[in-house]
């Protein structure tokens, strides 16, 4: 794993560092174009489908991080390369995350 990705939580954007603590409503709204309550609702709907486990070799990317990456991509149309530096996640991982999360959202909303 490249050093850039290992230090994701230390040097990534402020929202990603705050994900482990308390989300600030204004930050979520401005960054993802979604209210905090909607964000939390979608997180709870997709969590069983996109949650990954931690291993000895690496920390898993959390469900919240996965959802933020996907929503940022959908809201802004940023390239995977620009999101790679913003979130400190490889573009290969981002391409898988966006697909998985979009599929999970579609399935979850069909069931509702």
JSON list of C-alpha atoms in Angstrom, two decimals:
[
{"chain": "A", "resi": 1, "resn": "UNK", "atom": "CA", "xyz": [0.00, 0.00, 0.00]},
{"chain": "A", "resi": 2, "resn": "UNK", "atom": "CA", "xyz": [1.34, 3.41, -0.92]},
{"chain": "A", "resi": 3, "resn": "UNK", "atom": "CA", "xyz": [2.18, 5.85, 1.86]},
{"chain": "A", "resi": 4, "resn": "UNK", "atom": "CA", "xyz": [-0.40, 8.30, 0.50]},
{"chain": "A", "resi": 5, "resn": "UNK", "atom": "CA", "xyz": [-3.20, 5.84, 1.28]},
{"chain": "A", "resi": 6, "resn": "UNK", "atom": "CA", "xyz": [-1.84, 4.66, 4.62]},
{"chain": "A", "resi": 7, "resn": "UNK", "atom": "CA", "xyz": [-2.15, 8.17, 6.03]},
{"chain": "A", "resi": 8, "resn": "UNK", "atom": "CA", "xyz": [-5.73, 8.64, 4.83]},
{"chain": "A", "resi": 9, "resn": "UNK", "atom": "CA", "xyz": [-7.22, 9.44, 8.23]},
{"chain": "A", "resi": 10, "resn": "UNK", "atom": "CA", "xyz": [-4.34, 11.68, 9.31]},
{"chain": "A", "resi": 11, "resn": "UNK", "atom": "CA", "xyz": [-3.98, 13.88, 6.25]},
{"chain": "A", "resi": 12, "resn": "UNK", "atom": "CA", "xyz": [-7.18, 13.42, 4.25]},
{"chain": "A", "resi": 13, "resn": "UNK", "atom": "CA", "xyz": [-9.79, 16.15, 3.96]},
{"chain": "A", "resi": 14, "resn": "UNK", "atom": "CA", "xyz": [-11.45, 17.49, 7.11]},
{"chain": "A", "resi": 15, "resn": "UNK", "atom": "CA", "xyz": [-14.74, 15.69, 6.52]},
{"chain": "A", "resi": 16, "resn": "UNK", "atom": "CA", "xyz": [-13.01, 12.32, 6.38]},
{"chain": "A", "resi": 17, "resn": "UNK", "atom": "CA", "xyz": [-11.20, 13.00, 9.66]},
{"chain": "A", "resi": 18, "resn": "UNK", "atom": "CA", "xyz": [-14.51, 14.06, 11.24]},
{"chain": "A", "resi": 19, "resn": "UNK", "atom": "CA", "xyz": [-16.24, 10.87, 10.08]},
{"chain": "A", "resi": 20, "resn": "UNK", "atom": "CA", "xyz": [-14.93, 9.00, 13.10]},
{"chain": "A", "resi": 21, "resn": "UNK", "atom": "CA", "xyz": [-16.32, 11.62, 15.45]},
{"chain": "A", "resi": 22, "resn": "UNK", "atom": "CA", "xyz": [-19.49, 13.64, 15.00]},
{"chain": "A", "resi": 23, "resn": "UNK", "atom": "CA", "xyz": [-20.63, 14.75, 11.58]},
{"chain": "A", "resi": 24, "resn": "UNK", "atom": "CA", "xyz": [-21.38, 18.43, 11.28]},
{"chain": "A", "resi": 25, "resn": "UNK", "atom": "CA", "xyz": [-24.61, 19.04, 9.38]},
{"chain": "A", "resi": 26, "resn": "UNK", "atom": "CA", "xyz": [-23.30, 22.02, 7.38]},
{"chain": "A", "resi": 27, "resn": "UNK", "atom": "CA", "xyz": [-20.23, 20.10, 6.30]},
{"chain": "A", "resi": 28, "resn": "UNK", "atom": "CA", "xyz": [-22.24, 17.12, 5.07]},
{"chain": "A", "resi": 29, "resn": "UNK", "atom": "CA", "xyz": [-24.75, 19.37, 3.32]},
{"chain": "A", "resi": 30, "resn": "UNK", "atom": "CA", "xyz": [-22.09, 21.39, 1.50]},
{"chain": "A", "resi": 31, "resn": "UNK", "atom": "CA", "xyz": [-19.88, 18.45, 0.65]},
{"chain": "A", "resi": 32, "resn": "UNK", "atom": "CA", "xyz": [-22.47, 15.88, -0.45]},
{"chain": "A", "resi": 33, "resn": "UNK", "atom": "CA", "xyz": [-25.43, 18.14, -1.24]},
{"chain": "A", "resi": 34, "resn": "UNK", "atom": "CA", "xyz": [-27.53, 16.14, 1.22]},
{"chain": "A", "resi": 35, "resn": "UNK", "atom": "CA", "xyz": [-28.92, 16.71, 4.71]},
{"chain": "A", "resi": 36, "resn": "UNK", "atom": "CA", "xyz": [-27.32, 14.91, 7.63]},
{"chain": "A", "resi": 37, "resn": "UNK", "atom": "CA", "xyz": [-30.52, 12.99, 8.40]},
{"chain": "A", "resi": 38, "resn": "UNK", "atom": "CA", "xyz": [-30.79, 11.75, 4.79]},
{"chain": "A", "resi": 39, "resn": "UNK", "atom": "CA", "xyz": [-27.10, 10.82, 4.85]},
{"chain": "A", "resi": 40, "resn": "UNK", "atom": "CA", "xyz": [-27.52, 8.79, 8.04]},
{"chain": "A", "resi": 41, "resn": "UNK", "atom": "CA", "xyz": [-30.69, 7.14, 6.67]},
{"chain": "A", "resi": 42, "resn": "UNK", "atom": "CA", "xyz": [-28.97, 6.01, 3.48]},
{"chain": "A", "resi": 43, "resn": "UNK", "atom": "CA", "xyz": [-25.96, 4.85, 5.51]},
{"chain": "A", "resi": 44, "resn": "UNK", "atom": "CA", "xyz": [-28.20, 2.60, 7.60]},
{"chain": "A", "resi": 45, "resn": "UNK", "atom": "CA", "xyz": [-29.91, 1.22, 4.49]},
{"chain": "A", "resi": 46, "resn": "UNK", "atom": "CA", "xyz": [-26.74, 0.27, 2.63]},
{"chain": "A", "resi": 47, "resn": "UNK", "atom": "CA", "xyz": [-24.51, -0.75, 5.54]},
{"chain": "A", "resi": 48, "resn": "UNK", "atom": "CA", "xyz": [-25.17, -4.52, 5.35]},
{"chain": "A", "resi": 49, "resn": "UNK", "atom": "CA", "xyz": [-24.35, -4.56, 1.64]},
{"chain": "A", "resi": 50, "resn": "UNK", "atom": "CA", "xyz": [-21.18, -2.45, 1.55]},
{"chain": "A", "resi": 51, "resn": "UNK", "atom": "CA", "xyz": [-19.56, -2.95, 4.96]},
{"chain": "A", "resi": 52, "resn": "UNK", "atom": "CA", "xyz": [-16.07, -4.47, 4.81]},
{"chain": "A", "resi": 53, "resn": "UNK", "atom": "CA", "xyz": [-14.08, -6.04, 7.61]},
{"chain": "A", "resi": 54, "resn": "UNK", "atom": "CA", "xyz": [-10.78, -4.85, 9.06]},
{"chain": "A", "resi": 55, "resn": "UNK", "atom": "CA", "xyz": [-7.77, -7.09, 8.56]},
{"chain": "A", "resi": 56, "resn": "UNK", "atom": "CA", "xyz": [-4.30, -7.24, 10.05]},
{"chain": "A", "resi": 57, "resn": "UNK", "atom": "CA", "xyz": [-2.92, -5.76, 6.85]},
{"chain": "A", "resi": 58, "resn": "UNK", "atom": "CA", "xyz": [-5.16, -2.73, 6.39]},
{"chain": "A", "resi": 59, "resn": "UNK", "atom": "CA", "xyz": [-8.06, -0.79, 7.81]},
{"chain": "A", "resi": 60, "resn": "UNK", "atom": "CA", "xyz": [-11.29, -1.16, 5.88]},
{"chain": "A", "resi": 61, "resn": "UNK", "atom": "CA", "xyz": [-12.86, 1.89, 4.28]},
{"chain": "A", "resi": 62, "resn": "UNK", "atom": "CA", "xyz": [-15.96, 2.57, 6.40]},
{"chain": "A", "resi": 63, "resn": "UNK", "atom": "CA", "xyz": [-19.52, 2.66, 5.10]},
{"chain": "A", "resi": 64, "resn": "UNK", "atom": "CA", "xyz": [-19.69, 6.40, 5.75]},
{"chain": "A", "resi": 65, "resn": "UNK", "atom": "CA", "xyz": [-16.47, 6.98, 3.81]},
{"chain": "A", "resi": 66, "resn": "UNK", "atom": "CA", "xyz": [-17.77, 4.86, 0.95]},
{"chain": "A", "resi": 67, "resn": "UNK", "atom": "CA", "xyz": [-21.04, 6.80, 0.85]},
{"chain": "A", "resi": 68, "resn": "UNK", "atom": "CA", "xyz": [-19.29, 10.19, 0.99]},
{"chain": "A", "resi": 69, "resn": "UNK", "atom": "CA", "xyz": [-16.95, 9.23, -1.86]},
{"chain": "A", "resi": 70, "resn": "UNK", "atom": "CA", "xyz": [-19.89, 8.09, -3.98]},
{"chain": "A", "resi": 71, "resn": "UNK", "atom": "CA", "xyz": [-22.07, 11.10, -3.22]},
{"chain": "A", "resi": 72, "resn": "UNK", "atom": "CA", "xyz": [-19.20, 13.47, -3.93]},
{"chain": "A", "resi": 73, "resn": "UNK", "atom": "CA", "xyz": [-18.62, 11.76, -7.27]},
{"chain": "A", "resi": 74, "resn": "UNK", "atom": "CA", "xyz": [-22.32, 11.92, -8.17]},
{"chain": "A", "resi": 75, "resn": "UNK", "atom": "CA", "xyz": [-22.78, 15.50, -6.95]},
{"chain": "A", "resi": 76, "resn": "UNK", "atom": "CA", "xyz": [-19.74, 17.04, -8.63]},
{"chain": "A", "resi": 77, "resn": "UNK", "atom": "CA", "xyz": [-18.73, 14.72, -11.44]},
{"chain": "A", "resi": 78, "resn": "UNK", "atom": "CA", "xyz": [-15.12, 14.87, -10.26]},
{"chain": "A", "resi": 79, "resn": "UNK", "atom": "CA", "xyz": [-12.77, 12.37, -11.83]},
{"chain": "A", "resi": 80, "resn": "UNK", "atom": "CA", "xyz": [-11.59, 9.34, -9.88]},
{"chain": "A", "resi": 81, "resn": "UNK", "atom": "CA", "xyz": [-8.10, 10.84, -9.99]},
{"chain": "A", "resi": 82, "resn": "UNK", "atom": "CA", "xyz": [-9.16, 14.07, -8.24]},
{"chain": "A", "resi": 83, "resn": "UNK", "atom": "CA", "xyz": [-11.18, 12.08, -5.68]},
{"chain": "A", "resi": 84, "resn": "UNK", "atom": "CA", "xyz": [-8.11, 9.91, -5.11]},
{"chain": "A", "resi": 85, "resn": "UNK", "atom": "CA", "xyz": [-6.16, 12.87, -3.77]},
{"chain": "A", "resi": 86, "resn": "UNK", "atom": "CA", "xyz": [-9.11, 14.36, -1.92]},
{"chain": "A", "resi": 87, "resn": "UNK", "atom": "CA", "xyz": [-9.97, 11.17, -0.02]},
{"chain": "A", "resi": 88, "resn": "UNK", "atom": "CA", "xyz": [-6.57, 9.42, -0.08]},
{"chain": "A", "resi": 89, "resn": "UNK", "atom": "CA", "xyz": [-8.10, 6.28, -1.58]},
{"chain": "A", "resi": 90, "resn": "UNK", "atom": "CA", "xyz": [-6.77, 4.69, -4.77]},
{"chain": "A", "resi": 91, "resn": "UNK", "atom": "CA", "xyz": [-8.70, 5.34, -7.96]},
{"chain": "A", "resi": 92, "resn": "UNK", "atom": "CA", "xyz": [-9.10, 1.59, -8.44]},
{"chain": "A", "resi": 93, "resn": "UNK", "atom": "CA", "xyz": [-10.79, 1.36, -5.05]},
{"chain": "A", "resi": 94, "resn": "UNK", "atom": "CA", "xyz": [-12.94, 4.40, -5.84]},
{"chain": "A", "resi": 95, "resn": "UNK", "atom": "CA", "xyz": [-14.17, 2.81, -9.06]},
{"chain": "A", "resi": 96, "resn": "UNK", "atom": "CA", "xyz": [-15.26, -0.30, -7.12]},
{"chain": "A", "resi": 97, "resn": "UNK", "atom": "CA", "xyz": [-16.74, 1.74, -4.28]},
{"chain": "A", "resi": 98, "resn": "UNK", "atom": "CA", "xyz": [-18.88, 3.93, -6.55]},
{"chain": "A", "resi": 99, "resn": "UNK", "atom": "CA", "xyz": [-20.29, 0.88, -8.33]},
{"chain": "A", "resi": 100, "resn": "UNK", "atom": "CA", "xyz": [-20.96, -1.07, -5.12]},
{"chain": "A", "resi": 101, "resn": "UNK", "atom": "CA", "xyz": [-22.57, 1.85, -3.30]},
{"chain": "A", "resi": 102, "resn": "UNK", "atom": "CA", "xyz": [-24.76, 2.85, -6.26]},
{"chain": "A", "resi": 103, "resn": "UNK", "atom": "CA", "xyz": [-25.97, -0.76, -6.60]},
{"chain": "A", "resi": 104, "resn": "UNK", "atom": "CA", "xyz": [-26.65, -0.94, -2.86]},
{"chain": "A", "resi": 105, "resn": "UNK", "atom": "CA", "xyz": [-28.60, 2.35, -2.92]},
{"chain": "A", "resi": 106, "resn": "UNK", "atom": "CA", "xyz": [-30.74, 1.19, -5.84]},
{"chain": "A", "resi": 107, "resn": "UNK", "atom": "CA", "xyz": [-31.50, -2.13, -4.12]},
{"chain": "A", "resi": 108, "resn": "UNK", "atom": "CA", "xyz": [-32.25, -0.46, -0.79]},
{"chain": "A", "resi": 109, "resn": "UNK", "atom": "CA", "xyz": [-34.56, 2.14, -2.28]},
{"chain": "A", "resi": 110, "resn": "UNK", "atom": "CA", "xyz": [-36.42, -0.48, -4.34]},
{"chain": "A", "resi": 111, "resn": "UNK", "atom": "CA", "xyz": [-37.17, -2.34, -1.11]},
{"chain": "A", "resi": 112, "resn": "UNK", "atom": "CA", "xyz": [-38.53, 0.77, 0.64]}
]
